[in-house]
Amino acid sequence: MKNRAVVFAYHTIGCTGIESLIKAGFEIITVFTHKDSPNEHIYFESVAKKCAEHNLMIFAPDTINTMKWESYIAELNPDYIFSFYYREKISMNILELAKIGTFNLHGSLLPHFRGCAPLNWAIIKGASETGVTIHHMTDRLDAGEIVAQQKIPIDINDTARSLLHKMNIAAELLLDRTLPKIKSRNYVTISQQESQASYFPRRKPEDGLINWDSNSLSIYNLIRGVSAPYPGAFTFYKNQKIIIWEAALLTHNSQNDKNSAPGTILSTDPLIIATLDGSLEVKSCQIESLTDSNNTPITNIWLNGNQLAKHFNLNRLDKFGPVKNKQEKLKTVLIIGVNGFIGQHLATRLLADGNYRVHGVDINDSAIASLKNDVNFRFYEADILLHKTQIEFLIKSSDIVFPLVAIATPESYTKSPLTVFELDFEANLEIIRHCVKYQKRIIFPSTSEVYGMCNDEKFNEENSNLIMGPISKQRWIYASSKQLLDRVIWAYGSENQLQFTLFRPFNWMGPGLDSLELARQGKSRAITKMIANLVDGEPIALVEGGLQKRCFTDIEDGINALIAIIENHNGLCDGQIINIGNPENEASIAELANRLVNAYVSHPLSKYLPKPLPIKVVDAMDFYGQGYQDVDFRKPDISQAKNILHWTPEIALEQTLKNTLDHFLRQAVKLNKNQSSYEALK
């Protein structure tokens, strides 16, 4: 066997990966890399030069995920596909061309620090260790089974540069140890624990702005986490940008005037700046666009803290901070219903992004308690039916409003229709009117159910008719409320009184979808109810045989779409209705139940729980009561989302199902008497 490999590589780690493959005896048949950006400081080794040294075929396309390159790689018939710091996500169409396996080298100890810039984020978040991981590539970024890992300790004095050096050494050690095992197929993989996963977005140079209202350690970690060769952490004195490359944590407070506001200069020699809880000493910095006596820009002038103070003639009690009236302040996103399924995931993602302040409203904080330590998060315990004055004040104080509060379960539609109308229509109508009054942008969640009994093969935002069932079918009171609100919002928008985007989430699923307790009370979605049946030793009940088909969408895909709507590049989302669903993940409720049972049986925690009972079929009247009606299918047309948001769902139903089940089984076993067994397993 020749062990033919197609390689995707960039950066110094990419060069290390190529050398390691050659050393291990793999035949590299083609390498794909990136063109160096003229706007980026290139501090790392060139994969193109490395390929020239070894006479390897190399390409640098703008994008790899095209039919042209799929066909080319298919003709190569590779045994393996390897990725080393390649910056574009590789499609499953390409990954499936590898006959034996696909392997990626990621710069963290997965499942921690998934996503972009894991090295920088590890320092910024104050981690004491990180590492490198070799894992299988799947349709989810950095989520495949782990093949091997190498830990790297992070010292309190480590910077991005020193950690990068450590990481390259660790990558070489890990590859040299693991590639022979991959070649001989003599290795064991372990699944990633989704409950331990953390995802971080790509960092931009502007993310380096120092918030002096943070504590000293957080600012210190930011400075060393984005220090050279990265763009650097920065602040402003008046209108002049200053990049701080190196700082020192002070071990005493003798210089610190406790009455000084964060950002205040406490000393000029050495240069010491007040923070929220102490102070930092500036050791090395750079003035961007310093000018001489002829007003000619002089660049790359590096100074120590005292030299900086002399240049600006700084005095004690002068202040550093953002440029007044020039720095864009953090936008405030108000999430009404933040403790709910979408609310908790959206708030978590916005806070991780770092560009938003989140105000969350709900009647409790059980799902988002961990967010309350974030300086950019404020939680308000309130009921929109009771605390109307407070809700109005919060809308007035926000930039973007997400009203996510709704009663959205079939039991409620049929058994408490007036309560559904009061909350889902009347209370939300008040929120819309406040947004009009205070000129706030609203992003409103309609649902796929506004389509009612529509028979279109694919539901289109612009053209599909919205059809309700007979008046006696109270099941549609929720859909009618949502549809009427859509029309009210559209009417306000057509008169230029409201900036809005409507989004329709098609059967989003994932960890945190309802709760087992709500499922036991009959107040949850179908998937959570099924899981509750399994953990309680009850048979899953399929209404009318579970023949209805739905298109299930992973919450991570859904949140990615919402982030694009919030960012609203060039205002393209204004006045739009956007379906957010996954047409490829269509399955009947019966099929979903059978897949769930199979996943449950194979899950390691199921041995602490009851064995599944046979699935039973129930009558809709017996299960939901009078007034229930449903549709056979509900498939979205997502061309609008693709064109406006440049968004395509990526996560397969099987993976979403596993993640959701794992989340609830860990909760169930933790609450079970087998506490010690669970902890041992964990």
Short mmCIF file of N, CA and C in Angstrom, two decimals, residues 19-179:
data_model
loop_
_atom_site.label_atom_id
_atom_site.label_comp_id
_atom_site.label_asym_id
_atom_site.label_seq_id
_atom_site.Cartn_x
_atom_site.Cartn_y
_atom_site.Cartn_z
N GLU A 19 6.57 17.81 6.55
CA GLU A 19 7.82 17.12 6.89
C GLU A 19 7.54 15.82 7.65
N SER A 20 6.60 15.86 8.56
CA SER A 20 6.28 14.67 9.36
C SER A 20 5.68 13.57 8.49
N LEU A 21 4.82 13.93 7.55
CA LEU A 21 4.25 12.92 6.64
C LEU A 21 5.33 12.24 5.81
N ILE A 22 6.25 13.05 5.30
CA ILE A 22 7.34 12.49 4.50
C ILE A 22 8.18 11.56 5.36
N LYS A 23 8.50 11.98 6.57
CA LYS A 23 9.31 11.17 7.49
C LYS A 23 8.62 9.84 7.80
N ALA A 24 7.26 9.88 7.90
CA ALA A 24 6.52 8.67 8.24
C ALA A 24 6.27 7.76 7.05
N GLY A 25 6.66 8.19 5.85
CA GLY A 25 6.54 7.33 4.67
C GLY A 25 5.25 7.46 3.90
N PHE A 26 4.51 8.56 4.09
CA PHE A 26 3.32 8.79 3.28
C PHE A 26 3.72 9.38 1.93
N GLU A 27 2.96 9.05 0.91
CA GLU A 27 3.18 9.62 -0.42
C GLU A 27 2.24 10.81 -0.60
N ILE A 28 2.80 12.02 -0.59
CA ILE A 28 1.99 13.22 -0.75
C ILE A 28 1.78 13.46 -2.24
N ILE A 29 0.54 13.33 -2.69
CA ILE A 29 0.27 13.42 -4.13
C ILE A 29 -0.11 14.83 -4.56
N THR A 30 -0.67 15.62 -3.66
CA THR A 30 -0.98 17.02 -3.96
C THR A 30 -1.13 17.78 -2.63
N VAL A 31 -0.73 19.05 -2.66
CA VAL A 31 -0.89 19.93 -1.50
C VAL A 31 -1.74 21.13 -1.91
N PHE A 32 -2.69 21.48 -1.07
CA PHE A 32 -3.48 22.70 -1.26
C PHE A 32 -3.11 23.67 -0.14
N THR A 33 -2.88 24.92 -0.51
CA THR A 33 -2.55 25.93 0.48
C THR A 33 -3.30 27.22 0.15
N HIS A 34 -2.96 28.32 0.82
CA HIS A 34 -3.59 29.61 0.57
C HIS A 34 -2.58 30.59 0.00
N LYS A 35 -3.08 31.53 -0.77
CA LYS A 35 -2.24 32.64 -1.18
C LYS A 35 -2.04 33.56 0.01
N ASP A 36 -0.84 34.07 0.19
CA ASP A 36 -0.58 35.01 1.28
C ASP A 36 -1.32 36.32 1.02
N SER A 37 -2.02 36.80 2.05
CA SER A 37 -2.77 38.05 1.90
C SER A 37 -1.83 39.24 2.02
N PRO A 38 -1.92 40.22 1.12
CA PRO A 38 -1.08 41.41 1.23
C PRO A 38 -1.43 42.26 2.45
N ASN A 39 -2.61 42.04 3.04
CA ASN A 39 -3.03 42.82 4.21
C ASN A 39 -2.64 42.15 5.53
N GLU A 40 -1.95 41.02 5.46
CA GLU A 40 -1.60 40.27 6.65
C GLU A 40 -0.09 40.24 6.84
N HIS A 41 0.33 40.43 8.09
CA HIS A 41 1.75 40.31 8.42
C HIS A 41 2.12 38.83 8.41
N ILE A 42 2.91 38.42 7.43
CA ILE A 42 3.27 37.01 7.29
C ILE A 42 4.52 36.73 8.13
N TYR A 43 4.31 36.08 9.25
CA TYR A 43 5.40 35.79 10.18
C TYR A 43 5.75 34.31 10.21
N PHE A 44 5.00 33.50 9.47
CA PHE A 44 5.16 32.06 9.54
C PHE A 44 5.81 31.52 8.27
N GLU A 45 6.21 30.25 8.33
CA GLU A 45 6.89 29.62 7.20
C GLU A 45 5.92 29.41 6.03
N SER A 46 6.49 29.33 4.85
CA SER A 46 5.70 29.19 3.62
C SER A 46 5.56 27.72 3.22
N VAL A 47 4.32 27.27 3.12
CA VAL A 47 4.06 25.91 2.64
C VAL A 47 4.48 25.78 1.17
N ALA A 48 4.28 26.86 0.40
CA ALA A 48 4.68 26.82 -1.01
C ALA A 48 6.18 26.56 -1.16
N LYS A 49 6.99 27.24 -0.35
CA LYS A 49 8.45 27.01 -0.40
C LYS A 49 8.80 25.60 0.05
N LYS A 50 8.10 25.12 1.07
CA LYS A 50 8.35 23.76 1.55
C LYS A 50 8.05 22.75 0.45
N CYS A 51 6.97 22.96 -0.29
CA CYS A 51 6.63 22.05 -1.39
C CYS A 51 7.67 22.11 -2.50
N ALA A 52 8.19 23.31 -2.76
CA ALA A 52 9.23 23.45 -3.78
C ALA A 52 10.47 22.66 -3.39
N GLU A 53 10.81 22.67 -2.09
CA GLU A 53 11.98 21.92 -1.62
C GLU A 53 11.83 20.43 -1.89
N HIS A 54 10.59 19.93 -1.78
CA HIS A 54 10.35 18.49 -1.93
C HIS A 54 9.73 18.14 -3.28
N ASN A 55 9.66 19.12 -4.19
CA ASN A 55 9.12 18.88 -5.53
C ASN A 55 7.70 18.30 -5.47
N LEU A 56 6.84 18.93 -4.66
CA LEU A 56 5.46 18.47 -4.50
C LEU A 56 4.51 19.33 -5.32
N MET A 57 3.52 18.71 -5.92
CA MET A 57 2.47 19.43 -6.64
C MET A 57 1.68 20.28 -5.64
N ILE A 58 1.43 21.56 -5.97
CA ILE A 58 0.75 22.45 -5.05
C ILE A 58 -0.21 23.37 -5.79
N PHE A 59 -1.36 23.65 -5.15
CA PHE A 59 -2.35 24.58 -5.68
C PHE A 59 -2.77 25.52 -4.55
N ALA A 60 -3.20 26.72 -4.91
CA ALA A 60 -3.69 27.70 -3.93
C ALA A 60 -4.97 28.34 -4.46
N PRO A 61 -6.07 27.57 -4.54
CA PRO A 61 -7.33 28.13 -5.06
C PRO A 61 -7.97 29.10 -4.06
N ASP A 62 -8.81 30.00 -4.57
CA ASP A 62 -9.54 30.91 -3.68
C ASP A 62 -10.48 30.15 -2.76
N THR A 63 -11.06 29.08 -3.29
CA THR A 63 -11.88 28.19 -2.47
C THR A 63 -11.69 26.77 -2.97
N ILE A 64 -11.69 25.83 -2.04
CA ILE A 64 -11.48 24.44 -2.42
C ILE A 64 -12.78 23.72 -2.71
N ASN A 65 -13.89 24.24 -2.18
CA ASN A 65 -15.16 23.52 -2.23
C ASN A 65 -15.93 23.81 -3.52
N THR A 66 -15.36 23.38 -4.63
CA THR A 66 -16.01 23.52 -5.94
C THR A 66 -15.98 22.17 -6.64
N MET A 67 -16.84 22.02 -7.64
CA MET A 67 -16.88 20.76 -8.39
C MET A 67 -15.55 20.48 -9.09
N LYS A 68 -14.89 21.56 -9.52
CA LYS A 68 -13.60 21.40 -10.20
C LYS A 68 -12.60 20.66 -9.32
N TRP A 69 -12.47 21.12 -8.07
CA TRP A 69 -11.48 20.51 -7.19
C TRP A 69 -11.95 19.18 -6.62
N GLU A 70 -13.27 19.03 -6.45
CA GLU A 70 -13.78 17.72 -6.05
C GLU A 70 -13.43 16.67 -7.11
N SER A 71 -13.63 17.02 -8.38
CA SER A 71 -13.34 16.08 -9.46
C SER A 71 -11.85 15.78 -9.53
N TYR A 72 -11.04 16.81 -9.33
CA TYR A 72 -9.58 16.62 -9.39
C TYR A 72 -9.12 15.66 -8.29
N ILE A 73 -9.62 15.88 -7.06
CA ILE A 73 -9.20 15.02 -5.95
C ILE A 73 -9.75 13.61 -6.12
N ALA A 74 -10.96 13.50 -6.66
CA ALA A 74 -11.53 12.17 -6.91
C ALA A 74 -10.66 11.37 -7.87
N GLU A 75 -10.11 12.03 -8.89
CA GLU A 75 -9.23 11.34 -9.84
C GLU A 75 -7.92 10.90 -9.18
N LEU A 76 -7.49 11.61 -8.16
CA LEU A 76 -6.26 11.23 -7.45
C LEU A 76 -6.46 9.97 -6.62
N ASN A 77 -7.72 9.70 -6.23
CA ASN A 77 -8.05 8.49 -5.48
C ASN A 77 -7.19 8.37 -4.21
N PRO A 78 -7.24 9.35 -3.31
CA PRO A 78 -6.34 9.33 -2.15
C PRO A 78 -6.78 8.32 -1.10
N ASP A 79 -5.79 7.80 -0.39
CA ASP A 79 -6.08 6.96 0.77
C ASP A 79 -6.42 7.83 1.99
N TYR A 80 -5.70 8.95 2.09
CA TYR A 80 -5.86 9.82 3.26
C TYR A 80 -6.03 11.27 2.81
N ILE A 81 -6.70 12.04 3.66
CA ILE A 81 -6.69 13.49 3.55
C ILE A 81 -6.23 14.04 4.90
N PHE A 82 -5.21 14.90 4.87
CA PHE A 82 -4.69 15.54 6.07
C PHE A 82 -4.88 17.05 5.97
N SER A 83 -5.15 17.68 7.11
CA SER A 83 -5.27 19.12 7.16
C SER A 83 -4.41 19.66 8.32
N PHE A 84 -3.54 20.61 8.00
CA PHE A 84 -2.68 21.23 9.00
C PHE A 84 -2.83 22.75 8.92
N TYR A 85 -3.65 23.30 9.78
CA TYR A 85 -3.86 24.75 9.86
C TYR A 85 -4.38 25.35 8.55
N TYR A 86 -5.13 24.56 7.78
CA TYR A 86 -5.78 25.07 6.58
C TYR A 86 -6.98 25.91 7.02
N ARG A 87 -7.19 27.06 6.43
CA ARG A 87 -8.13 28.05 6.96
C ARG A 87 -9.56 27.93 6.43
N GLU A 88 -9.79 27.09 5.47
CA GLU A 88 -11.15 26.92 4.93
C GLU A 88 -11.70 25.58 5.36
N LYS A 89 -12.96 25.56 5.74
CA LYS A 89 -13.60 24.30 6.08
C LYS A 89 -13.74 23.46 4.81
N ILE A 90 -13.33 22.21 4.88
CA ILE A 90 -13.35 21.31 3.71
C ILE A 90 -14.69 20.58 3.70
N SER A 91 -15.35 20.58 2.55
CA SER A 91 -16.69 19.99 2.45
C SER A 91 -16.64 18.47 2.60
N MET A 92 -17.78 17.92 3.01
CA MET A 92 -17.88 16.47 3.14
C MET A 92 -17.74 15.79 1.78
N ASN A 93 -18.12 16.47 0.70
CA ASN A 93 -17.96 15.88 -0.63
C ASN A 93 -16.50 15.55 -0.90
N ILE A 94 -15.59 16.40 -0.41
CA ILE A 94 -14.16 16.15 -0.58
C ILE A 94 -13.67 15.15 0.45
N LEU A 95 -14.06 15.32 1.70
CA LEU A 95 -13.57 14.42 2.76
C LEU A 95 -13.94 12.97 2.48
N GLU A 96 -15.11 12.75 1.91
CA GLU A 96 -15.56 11.39 1.64
C GLU A 96 -14.78 10.71 0.52
N LEU A 97 -13.89 11.47 -0.15
CA LEU A 97 -13.07 10.88 -1.22
C LEU A 97 -11.88 10.10 -0.66
N ALA A 98 -11.56 10.30 0.61
CA ALA A 98 -10.44 9.56 1.22
C ALA A 98 -10.88 8.13 1.51
N LYS A 99 -10.15 7.15 0.99
CA LYS A 99 -10.55 5.76 1.14
C LYS A 99 -10.38 5.24 2.57
N ILE A 100 -9.36 5.75 3.28
CA ILE A 100 -9.07 5.22 4.61
C ILE A 100 -9.48 6.18 5.72
N GLY A 101 -9.08 7.45 5.63
CA GLY A 101 -9.44 8.35 6.70
C GLY A 101 -9.04 9.79 6.47
N THR A 102 -9.64 10.67 7.26
CA THR A 102 -9.32 12.10 7.19
C THR A 102 -8.86 12.55 8.57
N PHE A 103 -7.81 13.37 8.61
CA PHE A 103 -7.22 13.76 9.89
C PHE A 103 -6.83 15.24 9.87
N ASN A 104 -7.19 15.91 10.96
CA ASN A 104 -6.85 17.32 11.10
C ASN A 104 -6.01 17.53 12.35
N LEU A 105 -5.08 18.47 12.28
CA LEU A 105 -4.31 18.87 13.46
C LEU A 105 -4.87 20.20 13.94
N HIS A 106 -5.39 20.23 15.16
CA HIS A 106 -5.99 21.44 15.73
C HIS A 106 -5.17 21.92 16.91
N GLY A 107 -5.05 23.23 17.06
CA GLY A 107 -4.19 23.81 18.07
C GLY A 107 -4.82 23.99 19.43
N SER A 108 -5.46 22.97 19.96
CA SER A 108 -5.98 23.01 21.33
C SER A 108 -6.21 21.59 21.79
N LEU A 109 -6.56 21.44 23.06
CA LEU A 109 -6.96 20.14 23.59
C LEU A 109 -8.48 20.02 23.43
N LEU A 110 -8.88 19.53 22.27
CA LEU A 110 -10.32 19.39 22.01
C LEU A 110 -10.95 18.50 23.07
N PRO A 111 -12.22 18.79 23.43
CA PRO A 111 -13.16 19.69 22.76
C PRO A 111 -13.06 21.16 23.19
N HIS A 112 -12.05 21.52 23.98
CA HIS A 112 -11.89 22.90 24.39
C HIS A 112 -11.31 23.73 23.24
N PHE A 113 -11.77 24.98 23.12
CA PHE A 113 -11.26 25.94 22.15
C PHE A 113 -11.39 25.44 20.71
N ARG A 114 -12.59 24.99 20.37
CA ARG A 114 -12.88 24.73 18.96
C ARG A 114 -12.92 26.07 18.22
N GLY A 115 -12.84 26.00 16.91
CA GLY A 115 -12.98 27.22 16.12
C GLY A 115 -11.64 27.84 15.77
N CYS A 116 -11.68 29.15 15.60
CA CYS A 116 -10.52 29.88 15.09
C CYS A 116 -9.65 30.42 16.23
N ALA A 117 -8.38 30.65 15.90
CA ALA A 117 -7.41 31.28 16.81
C ALA A 117 -7.36 30.61 18.18
N PRO A 118 -7.30 29.27 18.26
CA PRO A 118 -7.33 28.61 19.58
C PRO A 118 -6.14 28.98 20.45
N LEU A 119 -4.97 29.20 19.85
CA LEU A 119 -3.79 29.58 20.63
C LEU A 119 -4.03 30.90 21.35
N ASN A 120 -4.50 31.90 20.61
CA ASN A 120 -4.74 33.22 21.21
C ASN A 120 -5.82 33.16 22.27
N TRP A 121 -6.91 32.45 21.97
CA TRP A 121 -8.02 32.38 22.92
C TRP A 121 -7.61 31.69 24.21
N ALA A 122 -6.74 30.68 24.13
CA ALA A 122 -6.31 29.98 25.34
C ALA A 122 -5.61 30.94 26.30
N ILE A 123 -4.76 31.82 25.76
CA ILE A 123 -4.08 32.79 26.62
C ILE A 123 -5.06 33.84 27.12
N ILE A 124 -5.89 34.35 26.21
CA ILE A 124 -6.83 35.41 26.57
C ILE A 124 -7.78 34.95 27.68
N LYS A 125 -8.19 33.69 27.63
CA LYS A 125 -9.12 33.17 28.63
C LYS A 125 -8.41 32.68 29.89
N GLY A 126 -7.07 32.82 29.93
CA GLY A 126 -6.34 32.49 31.14
C GLY A 126 -6.15 31.00 31.39
N ALA A 127 -6.17 30.18 30.33
CA ALA A 127 -5.99 28.74 30.49
C ALA A 127 -4.57 28.44 30.98
N SER A 128 -4.43 27.42 31.81
CA SER A 128 -3.11 27.03 32.32
C SER A 128 -2.45 25.99 31.44
N GLU A 129 -3.21 25.41 30.52
CA GLU A 129 -2.63 24.48 29.57
C GLU A 129 -3.46 24.46 28.30
N THR A 130 -2.82 24.08 27.23
CA THR A 130 -3.51 23.84 25.96
C THR A 130 -2.81 22.65 25.32
N GLY A 131 -2.81 22.57 24.01
CA GLY A 131 -2.15 21.44 23.38
C GLY A 131 -2.46 21.38 21.90
N VAL A 132 -2.18 20.23 21.31
CA VAL A 132 -2.52 19.97 19.93
C VAL A 132 -3.26 18.64 19.87
N THR A 133 -4.19 18.56 18.95
CA THR A 133 -5.04 17.38 18.83
C THR A 133 -5.08 16.91 17.39
N ILE A 134 -4.92 15.62 17.18
CA ILE A 134 -5.19 15.01 15.87
C ILE A 134 -6.56 14.35 15.98
N HIS A 135 -7.45 14.72 15.06
CA HIS A 135 -8.81 14.17 15.13
C HIS A 135 -9.34 13.92 13.73
N HIS A 136 -10.35 13.07 13.65
CA HIS A 136 -11.03 12.83 12.38
C HIS A 136 -11.81 14.07 11.99
N MET A 137 -11.90 14.34 10.70
CA MET A 137 -12.71 15.46 10.21
C MET A 137 -14.11 14.97 9.88
N THR A 138 -15.11 15.77 10.30
CA THR A 138 -16.51 15.46 10.03
C THR A 138 -17.17 16.69 9.45
N ASP A 139 -18.49 16.65 9.35
CA ASP A 139 -19.20 17.81 8.83
C ASP A 139 -19.28 18.94 9.85
N ARG A 140 -18.87 18.67 11.10
CA ARG A 140 -18.83 19.72 12.13
C ARG A 140 -17.39 20.08 12.40
N LEU A 141 -17.14 21.37 12.46
CA LEU A 141 -15.78 21.87 12.63
C LEU A 141 -15.21 21.45 13.99
N ASP A 142 -14.05 20.76 13.94
CA ASP A 142 -13.28 20.38 15.13
C ASP A 142 -14.05 19.46 16.07
N ALA A 143 -15.02 18.70 15.55
CA ALA A 143 -15.87 17.89 16.43
C ALA A 143 -15.68 16.39 16.25
N GLY A 144 -14.78 15.97 15.37
CA GLY A 144 -14.60 14.55 15.11
C GLY A 144 -13.89 13.82 16.23
N GLU A 145 -13.89 12.49 16.15
CA GLU A 145 -13.27 11.66 17.19
C GLU A 145 -11.77 11.95 17.30
N ILE A 146 -11.27 11.93 18.53
CA ILE A 146 -9.88 12.27 18.81
C ILE A 146 -9.00 11.05 18.61
N VAL A 147 -7.90 11.24 17.88
CA VAL A 147 -6.93 10.17 17.65
C VAL A 147 -5.79 10.26 18.68
N ALA A 148 -5.28 11.45 18.91
CA ALA A 148 -4.18 11.63 19.86
C ALA A 148 -4.06 13.10 20.25
N GLN A 149 -3.47 13.34 21.42
CA GLN A 149 -3.27 14.71 21.90
C GLN A 149 -1.92 14.86 22.57
N GLN A 150 -1.40 16.08 22.55
CA GLN A 150 -0.17 16.42 23.25
C GLN A 150 -0.43 17.68 24.05
N LYS A 151 -0.26 17.61 25.37
CA LYS A 151 -0.52 18.77 26.23
C LYS A 151 0.65 19.75 26.19
N ILE A 152 0.32 21.03 26.39
CA ILE A 152 1.32 22.10 26.46
C ILE A 152 0.98 22.98 27.66
N PRO A 153 1.87 23.09 28.63
CA PRO A 153 1.60 24.00 29.75
C PRO A 153 1.71 25.46 29.30
N ILE A 154 0.85 26.31 29.84
CA ILE A 154 0.90 27.75 29.54
C ILE A 154 1.38 28.46 30.80
N ASP A 155 2.55 29.06 30.72
CA ASP A 155 3.10 29.81 31.84
C ASP A 155 2.44 31.19 31.89
N ILE A 156 2.38 31.78 33.07
CA ILE A 156 1.77 33.10 33.23
C ILE A 156 2.50 34.17 32.44
N ASN A 157 3.76 33.89 32.07
CA ASN A 157 4.53 34.85 31.27
C ASN A 157 4.55 34.51 29.78
N ASP A 158 3.90 33.42 29.38
CA ASP A 158 3.86 33.05 27.96
C ASP A 158 3.13 34.12 27.16
N THR A 159 3.63 34.38 25.96
CA THR A 159 2.97 35.26 25.01
C THR A 159 2.54 34.44 23.80
N ALA A 160 1.85 35.08 22.87
CA ALA A 160 1.45 34.38 21.66
C ALA A 160 2.67 33.81 20.93
N ARG A 161 3.77 34.57 20.92
CA ARG A 161 4.97 34.10 20.22
C ARG A 161 5.57 32.87 20.90
N SER A 162 5.73 32.92 22.22
CA SER A 162 6.36 31.79 22.92
C SER A 162 5.47 30.55 22.87
N LEU A 163 4.15 30.74 22.96
CA LEU A 163 3.25 29.59 22.89
C LEU A 163 3.22 29.01 21.49
N LEU A 164 3.34 29.85 20.48
CA LEU A 164 3.41 29.36 19.11
C LEU A 164 4.63 28.47 18.92
N HIS A 165 5.74 28.87 19.51
CA HIS A 165 6.96 28.05 19.44
C HIS A 165 6.74 26.70 20.12
N LYS A 166 6.13 26.73 21.31
CA LYS A 166 5.84 25.48 22.02
C LYS A 166 4.91 24.59 21.20
N MET A 167 3.92 25.23 20.56
CA MET A 167 2.92 24.46 19.82
C MET A 167 3.53 23.77 18.60
N ASN A 168 4.46 24.42 17.95
CA ASN A 168 5.10 23.81 16.79
C ASN A 168 5.92 22.59 17.21
N ILE A 169 6.62 22.70 18.34
CA ILE A 169 7.39 21.57 18.85
C ILE A 169 6.45 20.42 19.23
N ALA A 170 5.35 20.77 19.92
CA ALA A 170 4.39 19.75 20.33
C ALA A 170 3.74 19.07 19.12
N ALA A 171 3.46 19.85 18.07
CA ALA A 171 2.86 19.29 16.86
C ALA A 171 3.80 18.26 16.22
N GLU A 172 5.07 18.60 16.16
CA GLU A 172 6.04 17.68 15.57
C GLU A 172 6.14 16.40 16.39
N LEU A 173 6.19 16.53 17.73
CA LEU A 173 6.25 15.34 18.59
C LEU A 173 5.02 14.47 18.41
N LEU A 174 3.83 15.12 18.39
CA LEU A 174 2.59 14.37 18.26
C LEU A 174 2.50 13.66 16.91
N LEU A 175 2.86 14.35 15.85
CA LEU A 175 2.80 13.74 14.52
C LEU A 175 3.78 12.59 14.39
N ASP A 176 5.00 12.78 14.88
CA ASP A 176 6.00 11.71 14.80
C ASP A 176 5.56 10.47 15.57
N ARG A 177 4.81 10.69 16.66
CA ARG A 177 4.35 9.57 17.47
C ARG A 177 3.11 8.90 16.88
N THR A 178 2.28 9.69 16.19
CA THR A 178 0.95 9.20 15.80
C THR A 178 0.86 8.74 14.35
N LEU A 179 1.59 9.41 13.45
CA LEU A 179 1.46 9.06 12.02
C LEU A 179 1.79 7.60 11.72
#
